[in-house]
Short mmCIF file of C-alpha atoms and ligand atoms in Angstrom, two decimals:
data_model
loop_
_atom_site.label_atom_id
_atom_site.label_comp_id
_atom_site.label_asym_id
_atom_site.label_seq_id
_atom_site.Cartn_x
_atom_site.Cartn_y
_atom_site.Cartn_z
CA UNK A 1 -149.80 51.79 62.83
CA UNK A 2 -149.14 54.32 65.25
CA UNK A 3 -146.28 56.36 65.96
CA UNK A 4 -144.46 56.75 69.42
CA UNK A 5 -141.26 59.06 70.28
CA UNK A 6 -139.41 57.49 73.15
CA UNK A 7 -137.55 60.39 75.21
CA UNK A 8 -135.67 58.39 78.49
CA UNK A 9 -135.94 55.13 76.66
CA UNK A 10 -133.39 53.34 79.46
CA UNK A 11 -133.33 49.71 77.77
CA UNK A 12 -136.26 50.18 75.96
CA UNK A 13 -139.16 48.83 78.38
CA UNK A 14 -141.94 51.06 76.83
CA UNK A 15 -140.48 50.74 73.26
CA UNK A 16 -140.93 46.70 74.33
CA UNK A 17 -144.27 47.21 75.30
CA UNK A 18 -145.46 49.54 72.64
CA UNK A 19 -143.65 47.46 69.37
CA UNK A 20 -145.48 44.11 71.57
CA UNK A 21 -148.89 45.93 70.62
CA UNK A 22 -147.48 46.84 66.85
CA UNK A 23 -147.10 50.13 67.47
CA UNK A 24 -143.78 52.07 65.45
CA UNK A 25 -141.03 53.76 67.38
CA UNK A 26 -139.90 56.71 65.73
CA UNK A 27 -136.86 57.79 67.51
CA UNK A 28 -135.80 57.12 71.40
CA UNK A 29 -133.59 59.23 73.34
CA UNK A 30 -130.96 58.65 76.48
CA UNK A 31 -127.42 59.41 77.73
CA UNK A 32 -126.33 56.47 79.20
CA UNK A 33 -124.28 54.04 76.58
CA UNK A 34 -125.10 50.81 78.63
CA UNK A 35 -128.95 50.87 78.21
CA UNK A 36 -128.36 52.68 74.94
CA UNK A 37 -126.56 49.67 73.54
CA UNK A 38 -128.87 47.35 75.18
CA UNK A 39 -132.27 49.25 73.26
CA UNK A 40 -129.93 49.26 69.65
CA UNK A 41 -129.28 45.46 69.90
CA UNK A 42 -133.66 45.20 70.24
CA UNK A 43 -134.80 48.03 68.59
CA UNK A 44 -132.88 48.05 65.22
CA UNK A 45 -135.13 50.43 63.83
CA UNK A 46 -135.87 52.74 65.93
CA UNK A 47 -133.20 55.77 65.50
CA UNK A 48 -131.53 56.01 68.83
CA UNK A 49 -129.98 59.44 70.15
CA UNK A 50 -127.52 58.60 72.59
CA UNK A 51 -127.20 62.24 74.56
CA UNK A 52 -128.19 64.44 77.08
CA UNK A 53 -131.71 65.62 77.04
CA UNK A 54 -130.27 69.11 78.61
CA UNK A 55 -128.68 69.92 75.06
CA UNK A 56 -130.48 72.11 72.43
CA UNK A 57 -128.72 70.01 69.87
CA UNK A 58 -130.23 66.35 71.24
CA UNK A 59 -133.36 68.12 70.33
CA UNK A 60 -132.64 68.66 67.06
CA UNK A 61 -131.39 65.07 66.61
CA UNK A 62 -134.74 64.35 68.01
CA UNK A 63 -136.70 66.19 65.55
CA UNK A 64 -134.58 65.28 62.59
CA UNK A 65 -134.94 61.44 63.75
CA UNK A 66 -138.98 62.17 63.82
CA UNK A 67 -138.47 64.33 60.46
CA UNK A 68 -141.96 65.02 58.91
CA UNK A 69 -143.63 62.20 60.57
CA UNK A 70 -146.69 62.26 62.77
CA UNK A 71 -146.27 61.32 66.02
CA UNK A 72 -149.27 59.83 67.94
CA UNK A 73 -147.65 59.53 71.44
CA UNK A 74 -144.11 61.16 73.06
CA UNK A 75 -143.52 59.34 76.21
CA UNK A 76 -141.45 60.61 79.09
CA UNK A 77 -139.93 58.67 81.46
CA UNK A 78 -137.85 61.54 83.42
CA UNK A 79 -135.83 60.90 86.02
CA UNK A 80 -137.36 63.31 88.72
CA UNK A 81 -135.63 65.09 91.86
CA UNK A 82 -138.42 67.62 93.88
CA UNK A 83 -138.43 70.97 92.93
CA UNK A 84 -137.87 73.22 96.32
CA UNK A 85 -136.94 76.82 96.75
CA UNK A 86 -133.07 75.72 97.07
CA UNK A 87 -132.95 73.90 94.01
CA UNK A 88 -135.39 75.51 91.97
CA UNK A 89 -133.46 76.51 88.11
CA UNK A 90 -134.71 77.57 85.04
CA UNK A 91 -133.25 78.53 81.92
CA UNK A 92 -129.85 76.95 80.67
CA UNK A 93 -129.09 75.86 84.14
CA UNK A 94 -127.69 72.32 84.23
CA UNK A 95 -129.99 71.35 87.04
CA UNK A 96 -133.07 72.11 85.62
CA UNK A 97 -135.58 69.54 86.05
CA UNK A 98 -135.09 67.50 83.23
CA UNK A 99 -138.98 66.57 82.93
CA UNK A 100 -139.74 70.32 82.32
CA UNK A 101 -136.74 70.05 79.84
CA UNK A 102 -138.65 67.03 77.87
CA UNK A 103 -141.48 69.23 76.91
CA UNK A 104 -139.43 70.83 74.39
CA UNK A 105 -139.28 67.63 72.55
CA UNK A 106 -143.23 68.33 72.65
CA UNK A 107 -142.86 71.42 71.37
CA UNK A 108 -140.77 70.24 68.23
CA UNK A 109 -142.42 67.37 67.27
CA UNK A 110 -145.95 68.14 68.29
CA UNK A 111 -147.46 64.83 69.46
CA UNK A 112 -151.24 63.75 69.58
CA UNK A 113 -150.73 62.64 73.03
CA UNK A 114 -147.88 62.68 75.99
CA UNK A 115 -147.45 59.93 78.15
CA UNK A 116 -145.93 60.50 81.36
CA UNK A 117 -144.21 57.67 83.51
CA UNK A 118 -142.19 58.04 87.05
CA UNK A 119 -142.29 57.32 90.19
CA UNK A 120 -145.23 57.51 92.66
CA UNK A 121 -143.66 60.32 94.43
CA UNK A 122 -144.45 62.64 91.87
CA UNK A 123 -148.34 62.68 92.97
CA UNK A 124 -147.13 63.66 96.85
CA UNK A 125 -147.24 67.67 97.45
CA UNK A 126 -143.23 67.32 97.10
CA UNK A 127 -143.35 67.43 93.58
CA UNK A 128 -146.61 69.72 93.40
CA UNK A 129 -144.61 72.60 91.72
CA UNK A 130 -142.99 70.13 89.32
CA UNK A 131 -146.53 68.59 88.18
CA UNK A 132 -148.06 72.25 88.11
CA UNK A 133 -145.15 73.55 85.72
CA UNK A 134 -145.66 70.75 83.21
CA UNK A 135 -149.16 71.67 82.98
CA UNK A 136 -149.39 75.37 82.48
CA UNK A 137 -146.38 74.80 80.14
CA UNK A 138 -148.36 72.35 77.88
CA UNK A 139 -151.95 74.61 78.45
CA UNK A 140 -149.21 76.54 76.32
CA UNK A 141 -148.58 74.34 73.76
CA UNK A 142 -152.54 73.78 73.31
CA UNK A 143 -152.91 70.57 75.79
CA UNK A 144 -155.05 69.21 77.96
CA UNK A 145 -153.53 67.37 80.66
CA UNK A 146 -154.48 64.65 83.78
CA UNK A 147 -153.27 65.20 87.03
CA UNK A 148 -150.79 62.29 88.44
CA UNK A 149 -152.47 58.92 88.66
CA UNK A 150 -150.82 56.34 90.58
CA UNK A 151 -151.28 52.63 89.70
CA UNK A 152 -149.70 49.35 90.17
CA UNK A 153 -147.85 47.56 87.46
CA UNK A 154 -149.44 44.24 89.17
CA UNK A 155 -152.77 45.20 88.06
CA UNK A 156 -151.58 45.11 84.28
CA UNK A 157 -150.89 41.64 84.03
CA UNK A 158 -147.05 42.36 85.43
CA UNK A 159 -146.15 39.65 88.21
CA UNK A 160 -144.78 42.34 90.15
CA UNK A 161 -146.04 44.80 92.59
CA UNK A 162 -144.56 48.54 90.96
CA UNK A 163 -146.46 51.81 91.83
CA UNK A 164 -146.08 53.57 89.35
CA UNK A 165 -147.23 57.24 88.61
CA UNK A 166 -148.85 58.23 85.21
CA UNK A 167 -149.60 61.58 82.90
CA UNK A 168 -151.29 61.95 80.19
CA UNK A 169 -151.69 64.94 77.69
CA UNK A 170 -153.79 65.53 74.49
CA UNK A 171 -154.64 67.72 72.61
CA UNK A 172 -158.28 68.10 73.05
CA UNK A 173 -160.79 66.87 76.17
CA UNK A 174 -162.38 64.59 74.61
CA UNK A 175 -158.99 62.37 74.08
CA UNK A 176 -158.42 62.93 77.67
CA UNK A 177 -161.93 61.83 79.25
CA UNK A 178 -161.39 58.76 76.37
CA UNK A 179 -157.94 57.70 78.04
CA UNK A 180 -159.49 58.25 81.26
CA UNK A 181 -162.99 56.00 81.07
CA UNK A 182 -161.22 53.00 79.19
CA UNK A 183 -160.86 50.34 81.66
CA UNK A 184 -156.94 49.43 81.31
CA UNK A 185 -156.84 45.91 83.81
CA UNK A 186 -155.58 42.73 82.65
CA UNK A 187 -155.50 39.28 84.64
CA UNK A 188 -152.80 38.91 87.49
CA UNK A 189 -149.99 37.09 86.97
CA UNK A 190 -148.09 35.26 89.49
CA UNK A 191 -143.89 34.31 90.48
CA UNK A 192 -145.32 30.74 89.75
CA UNK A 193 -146.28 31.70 86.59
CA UNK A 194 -143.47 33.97 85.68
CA UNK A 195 -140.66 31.63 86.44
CA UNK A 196 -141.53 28.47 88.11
CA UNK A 197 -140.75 26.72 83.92
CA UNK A 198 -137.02 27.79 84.68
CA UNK A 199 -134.18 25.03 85.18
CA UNK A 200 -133.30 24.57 89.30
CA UNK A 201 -129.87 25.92 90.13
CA UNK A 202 -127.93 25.72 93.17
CA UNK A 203 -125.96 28.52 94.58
CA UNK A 204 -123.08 29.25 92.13
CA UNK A 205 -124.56 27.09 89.24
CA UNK A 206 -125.57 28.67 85.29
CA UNK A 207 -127.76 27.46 82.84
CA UNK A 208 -125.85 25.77 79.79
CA UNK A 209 -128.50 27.40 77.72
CA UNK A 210 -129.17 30.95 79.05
CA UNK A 211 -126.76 33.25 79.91
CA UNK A 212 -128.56 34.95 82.15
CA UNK A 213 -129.87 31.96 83.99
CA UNK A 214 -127.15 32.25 86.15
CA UNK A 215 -127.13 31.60 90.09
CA UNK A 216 -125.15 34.05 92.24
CA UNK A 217 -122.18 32.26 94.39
CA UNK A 218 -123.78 33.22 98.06
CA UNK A 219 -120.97 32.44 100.62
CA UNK A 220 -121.77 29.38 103.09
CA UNK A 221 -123.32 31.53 106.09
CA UNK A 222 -125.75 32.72 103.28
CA UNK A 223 -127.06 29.65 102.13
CA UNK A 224 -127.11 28.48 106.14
CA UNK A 225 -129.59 31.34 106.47
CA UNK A 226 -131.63 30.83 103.49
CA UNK A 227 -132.11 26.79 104.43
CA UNK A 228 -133.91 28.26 107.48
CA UNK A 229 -136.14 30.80 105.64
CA UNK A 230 -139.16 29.10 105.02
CA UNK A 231 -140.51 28.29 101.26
CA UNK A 232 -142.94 30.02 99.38
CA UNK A 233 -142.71 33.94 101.70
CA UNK A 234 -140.71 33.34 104.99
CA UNK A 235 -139.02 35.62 106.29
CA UNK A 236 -135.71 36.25 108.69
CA UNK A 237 -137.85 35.96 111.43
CA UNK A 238 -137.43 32.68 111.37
CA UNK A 239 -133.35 32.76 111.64
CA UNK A 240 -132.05 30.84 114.90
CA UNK A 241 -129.97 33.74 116.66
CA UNK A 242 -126.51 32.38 115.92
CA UNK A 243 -127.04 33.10 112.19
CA UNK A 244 -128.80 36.39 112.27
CA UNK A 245 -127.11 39.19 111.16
CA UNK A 246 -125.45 41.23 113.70
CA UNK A 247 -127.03 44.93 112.88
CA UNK A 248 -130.44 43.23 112.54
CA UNK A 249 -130.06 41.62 116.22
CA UNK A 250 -133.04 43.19 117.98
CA UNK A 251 -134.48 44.81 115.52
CA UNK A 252 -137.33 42.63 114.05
CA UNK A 253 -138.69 45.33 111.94
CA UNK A 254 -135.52 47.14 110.54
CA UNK A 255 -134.88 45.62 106.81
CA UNK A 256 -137.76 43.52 107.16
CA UNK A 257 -137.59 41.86 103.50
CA UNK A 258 -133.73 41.31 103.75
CA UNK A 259 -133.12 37.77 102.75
CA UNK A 260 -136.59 36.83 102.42
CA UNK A 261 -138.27 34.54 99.87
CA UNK A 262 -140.80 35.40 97.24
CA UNK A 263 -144.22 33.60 97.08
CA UNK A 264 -145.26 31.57 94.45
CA UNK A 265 -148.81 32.74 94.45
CA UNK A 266 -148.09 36.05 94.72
CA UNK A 267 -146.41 38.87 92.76
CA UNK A 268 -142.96 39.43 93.00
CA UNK A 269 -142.20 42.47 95.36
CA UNK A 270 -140.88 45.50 93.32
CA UNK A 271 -137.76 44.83 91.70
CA UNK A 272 -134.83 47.10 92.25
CA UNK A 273 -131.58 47.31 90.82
CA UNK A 274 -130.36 45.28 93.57
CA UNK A 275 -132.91 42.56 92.60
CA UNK A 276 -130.52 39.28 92.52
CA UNK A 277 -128.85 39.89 96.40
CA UNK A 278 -130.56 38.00 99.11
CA UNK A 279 -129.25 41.13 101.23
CA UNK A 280 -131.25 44.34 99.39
CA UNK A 281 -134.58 42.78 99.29
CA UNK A 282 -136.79 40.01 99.22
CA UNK A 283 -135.54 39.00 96.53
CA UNK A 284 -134.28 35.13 97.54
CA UNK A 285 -136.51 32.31 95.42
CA UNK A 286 -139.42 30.93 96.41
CA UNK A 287 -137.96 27.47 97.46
CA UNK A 288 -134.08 27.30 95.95
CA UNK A 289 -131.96 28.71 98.25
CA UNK A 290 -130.97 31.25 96.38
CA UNK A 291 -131.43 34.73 95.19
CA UNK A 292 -133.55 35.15 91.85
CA UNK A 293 -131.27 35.21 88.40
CA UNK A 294 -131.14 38.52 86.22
CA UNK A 295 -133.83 35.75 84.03
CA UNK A 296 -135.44 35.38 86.65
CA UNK A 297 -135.88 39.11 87.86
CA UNK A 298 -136.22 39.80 83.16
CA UNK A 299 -139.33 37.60 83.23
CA UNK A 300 -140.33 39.56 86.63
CA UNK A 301 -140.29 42.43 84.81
CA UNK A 302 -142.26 41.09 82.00
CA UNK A 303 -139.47 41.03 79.34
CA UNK A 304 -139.56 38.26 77.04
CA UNK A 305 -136.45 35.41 76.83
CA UNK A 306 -135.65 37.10 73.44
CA UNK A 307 -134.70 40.26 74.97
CA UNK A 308 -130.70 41.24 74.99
CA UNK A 309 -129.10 42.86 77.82
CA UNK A 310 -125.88 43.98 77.11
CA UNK A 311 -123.23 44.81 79.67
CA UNK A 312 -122.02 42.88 82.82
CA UNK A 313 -123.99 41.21 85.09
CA UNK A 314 -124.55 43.98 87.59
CA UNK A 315 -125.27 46.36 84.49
CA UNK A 316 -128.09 44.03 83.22
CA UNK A 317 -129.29 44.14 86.48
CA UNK A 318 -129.11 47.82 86.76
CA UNK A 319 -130.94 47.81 83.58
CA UNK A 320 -133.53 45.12 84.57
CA UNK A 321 -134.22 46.95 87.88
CA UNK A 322 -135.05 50.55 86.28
CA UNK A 323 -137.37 49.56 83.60
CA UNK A 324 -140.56 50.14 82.93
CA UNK A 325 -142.63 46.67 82.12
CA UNK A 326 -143.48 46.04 78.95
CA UNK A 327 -146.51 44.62 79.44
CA UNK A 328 -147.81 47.54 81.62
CA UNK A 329 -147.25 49.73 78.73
CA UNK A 330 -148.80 46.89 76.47
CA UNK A 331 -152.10 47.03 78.82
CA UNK A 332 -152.36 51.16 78.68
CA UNK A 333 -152.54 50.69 74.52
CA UNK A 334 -156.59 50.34 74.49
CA UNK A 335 -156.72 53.43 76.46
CA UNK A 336 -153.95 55.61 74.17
CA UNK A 337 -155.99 54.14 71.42
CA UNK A 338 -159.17 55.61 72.28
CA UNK A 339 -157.91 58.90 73.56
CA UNK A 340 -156.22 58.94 69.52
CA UNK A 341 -159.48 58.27 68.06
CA UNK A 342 -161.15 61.28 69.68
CA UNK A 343 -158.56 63.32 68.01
CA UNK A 344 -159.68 64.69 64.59
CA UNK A 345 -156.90 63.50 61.74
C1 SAM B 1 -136.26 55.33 84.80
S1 SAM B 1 -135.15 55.21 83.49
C2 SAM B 1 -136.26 55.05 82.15
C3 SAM B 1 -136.80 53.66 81.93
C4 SAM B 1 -137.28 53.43 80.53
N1 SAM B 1 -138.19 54.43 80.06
C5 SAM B 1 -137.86 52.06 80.22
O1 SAM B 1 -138.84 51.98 79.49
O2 SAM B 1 -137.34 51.05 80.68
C6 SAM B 1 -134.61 56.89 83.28
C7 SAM B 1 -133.57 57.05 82.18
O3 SAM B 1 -133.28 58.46 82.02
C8 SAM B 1 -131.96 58.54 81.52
N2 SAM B 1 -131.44 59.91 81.69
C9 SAM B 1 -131.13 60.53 82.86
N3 SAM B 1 -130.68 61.77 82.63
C10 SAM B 1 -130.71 61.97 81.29
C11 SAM B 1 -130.36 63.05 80.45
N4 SAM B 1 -129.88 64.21 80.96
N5 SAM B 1 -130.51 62.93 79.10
C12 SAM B 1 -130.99 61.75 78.58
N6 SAM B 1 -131.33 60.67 79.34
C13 SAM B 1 -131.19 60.78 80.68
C14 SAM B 1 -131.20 57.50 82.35
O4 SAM B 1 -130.01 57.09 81.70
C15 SAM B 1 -132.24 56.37 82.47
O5 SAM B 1 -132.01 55.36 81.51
#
């Protein structure tokens, strides 16, 4: 069974997705005490340091977590702001780019292989310093590493669309052409499939069953727009002008998705934070009028019903809507597999 450091964890999406394909987390790491009780209440094993990645000491926790274990696979989800020549810091500078700071988790626990997760903007020239600093600091460390790769979550059997942008770093070429030639794909799934098993609700209604099945209360003028939307993908195009919303009059384009519905034979658009308002997305249901439940937007995501979210509603939603899937993680596992088995014990 393989071994996996967690640095970033959030709520434990790649943990999810990595335990899913029996893999062993080690030891996860991440600052925030919502998502960090949220990962303890799933991931009772795993040894969680709740700190700040910017402290030598949350290091050390790190590598006493891992102890003497090998670790097959450190994965880094960083949070990620562009490097430019104003806010370019080194050294013990609170602002350095926490990414860079993650590679000294490498350093101490020596992986096999690094895998890198964040978001597509990392591949665009913004971040070009950024991407070219992680890899002349791990040439240091003795790895070979990919440059940014961006793919789409929906492609890895997640019914949602999610660019995503990927790393990865081994220790010898051979892993690396491995992990690149294995074809990762798995069969699209679709909102129908994702949700369309769940209990109707009206506007304001819960599930007796499942907390999080859960309806928001949208105000009357609300649900008066959403009766117009039409099912399965409309749009606010189709609002009469009375009910459309006063800094959208005249601009068809502006906010385009706001109160739209998703489509059942489609995947979900990408899930934000905001993913259960009608008014930062398109993020009202397929044919209730409605915005999607934090269920709803968990199963979206690809977490399973036994997941626990801790936290208040617009926490778990916060939570829900900054993962990584699981199940894109679980689809990359053939390809961390064979990059491991091209690297001599
Ligand atoms: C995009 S989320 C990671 C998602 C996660 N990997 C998953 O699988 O669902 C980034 C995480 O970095 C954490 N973070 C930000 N700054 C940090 C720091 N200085 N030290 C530790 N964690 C930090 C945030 O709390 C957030 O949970």
């Amino acid at each position: 069974m393989p071994n996996a450091v967690d640095i970033f964890s959030g709520s434990g999406g790649v943990t999810q997705g990595l335990r899913a394909a029996k893999w062993r987390v080690l030891a996860a790491c991440d600052n925030d005490p919502v998502v960090a009780a949220t990962y303890r209440a799933n991931h009772r094993r795993t040894k969680f340091v709740e700190a700040d990645i910017l402290l030598d000491k949350t290091i050390d926790s790190i590598a006493a977590a891992v102890a003497d274990q090998h670790v097959h696979m450190l994965v880094i989800c960083a949070p990620c702001q562009p490097f430019s020549s104003q806010n370019r810091y080194r050294g013990d500078d609170a602002r350095e780019q926490l990414i860079i700071r993650a590679l000294s988790v490498a350093q101490r626990i020596d992986p096999d292989t690094i895998f890198f997760e964040n978001v597509p903007g990392l591949a665009t020239p913004a971040y070009r310093t950024v991407v070219s600093d992680v890899q002349k600091r791990l040439a240091e460390f003795g790895y070979v590493v990919t440059d940014p790769m961006v793919c789409d979550a929906a492609d890895f059997g997640v019914p949602q669309r999610r660019k995503r942008c990927i790393m990865f770093a081994a220790k010898n070429q051979a892993a690396l052409n491995a992990f690149r030639i294995c074809n990762v794909t798995a069969p699209r799934r679709s909102v129908f499939q994702a949700i369309a098993d769940l209990p109707a609700l009206k506007s304001g209604e819960a599930s007796e069953t499942d907390v999080l099945h859960r309806a928001r209360t949208h105000l009357p003028i609300a649900i008066q727009r959403l009766l117009h939307i039409p099912a399965d993908g409309g749009s606010r195009k189709s609002l009469p002008e009375h009910l459309e919303l006063a800094c959208h009059k005249n601009k068809a384009k502006a906010f385009s998705d706001v109160y739209g519905r998703m489509s059942w034979y489609d995947v979900a658009p990408t899930l934000t934070t905001g993913c259960t308002d009608v008014t930062r997305g398109r993020f009202a249901h397929p044919e209730q009028h409605r915005a999607i439940t934090l269920r709803e937007a968990a199963r979206l995501q690809s977490f399973p019903d036994s997941y626990k979210f801790t936290g208040r509603s617009g926490q778990v939603a916060m939570q829900i809507g900054n993962a990584v899937p699981p199940d894109m993680i679980r689809a990359f596992v053939p390809a961390f597999k064979a990059a491991l088995a091209a690297i001599p014990e």
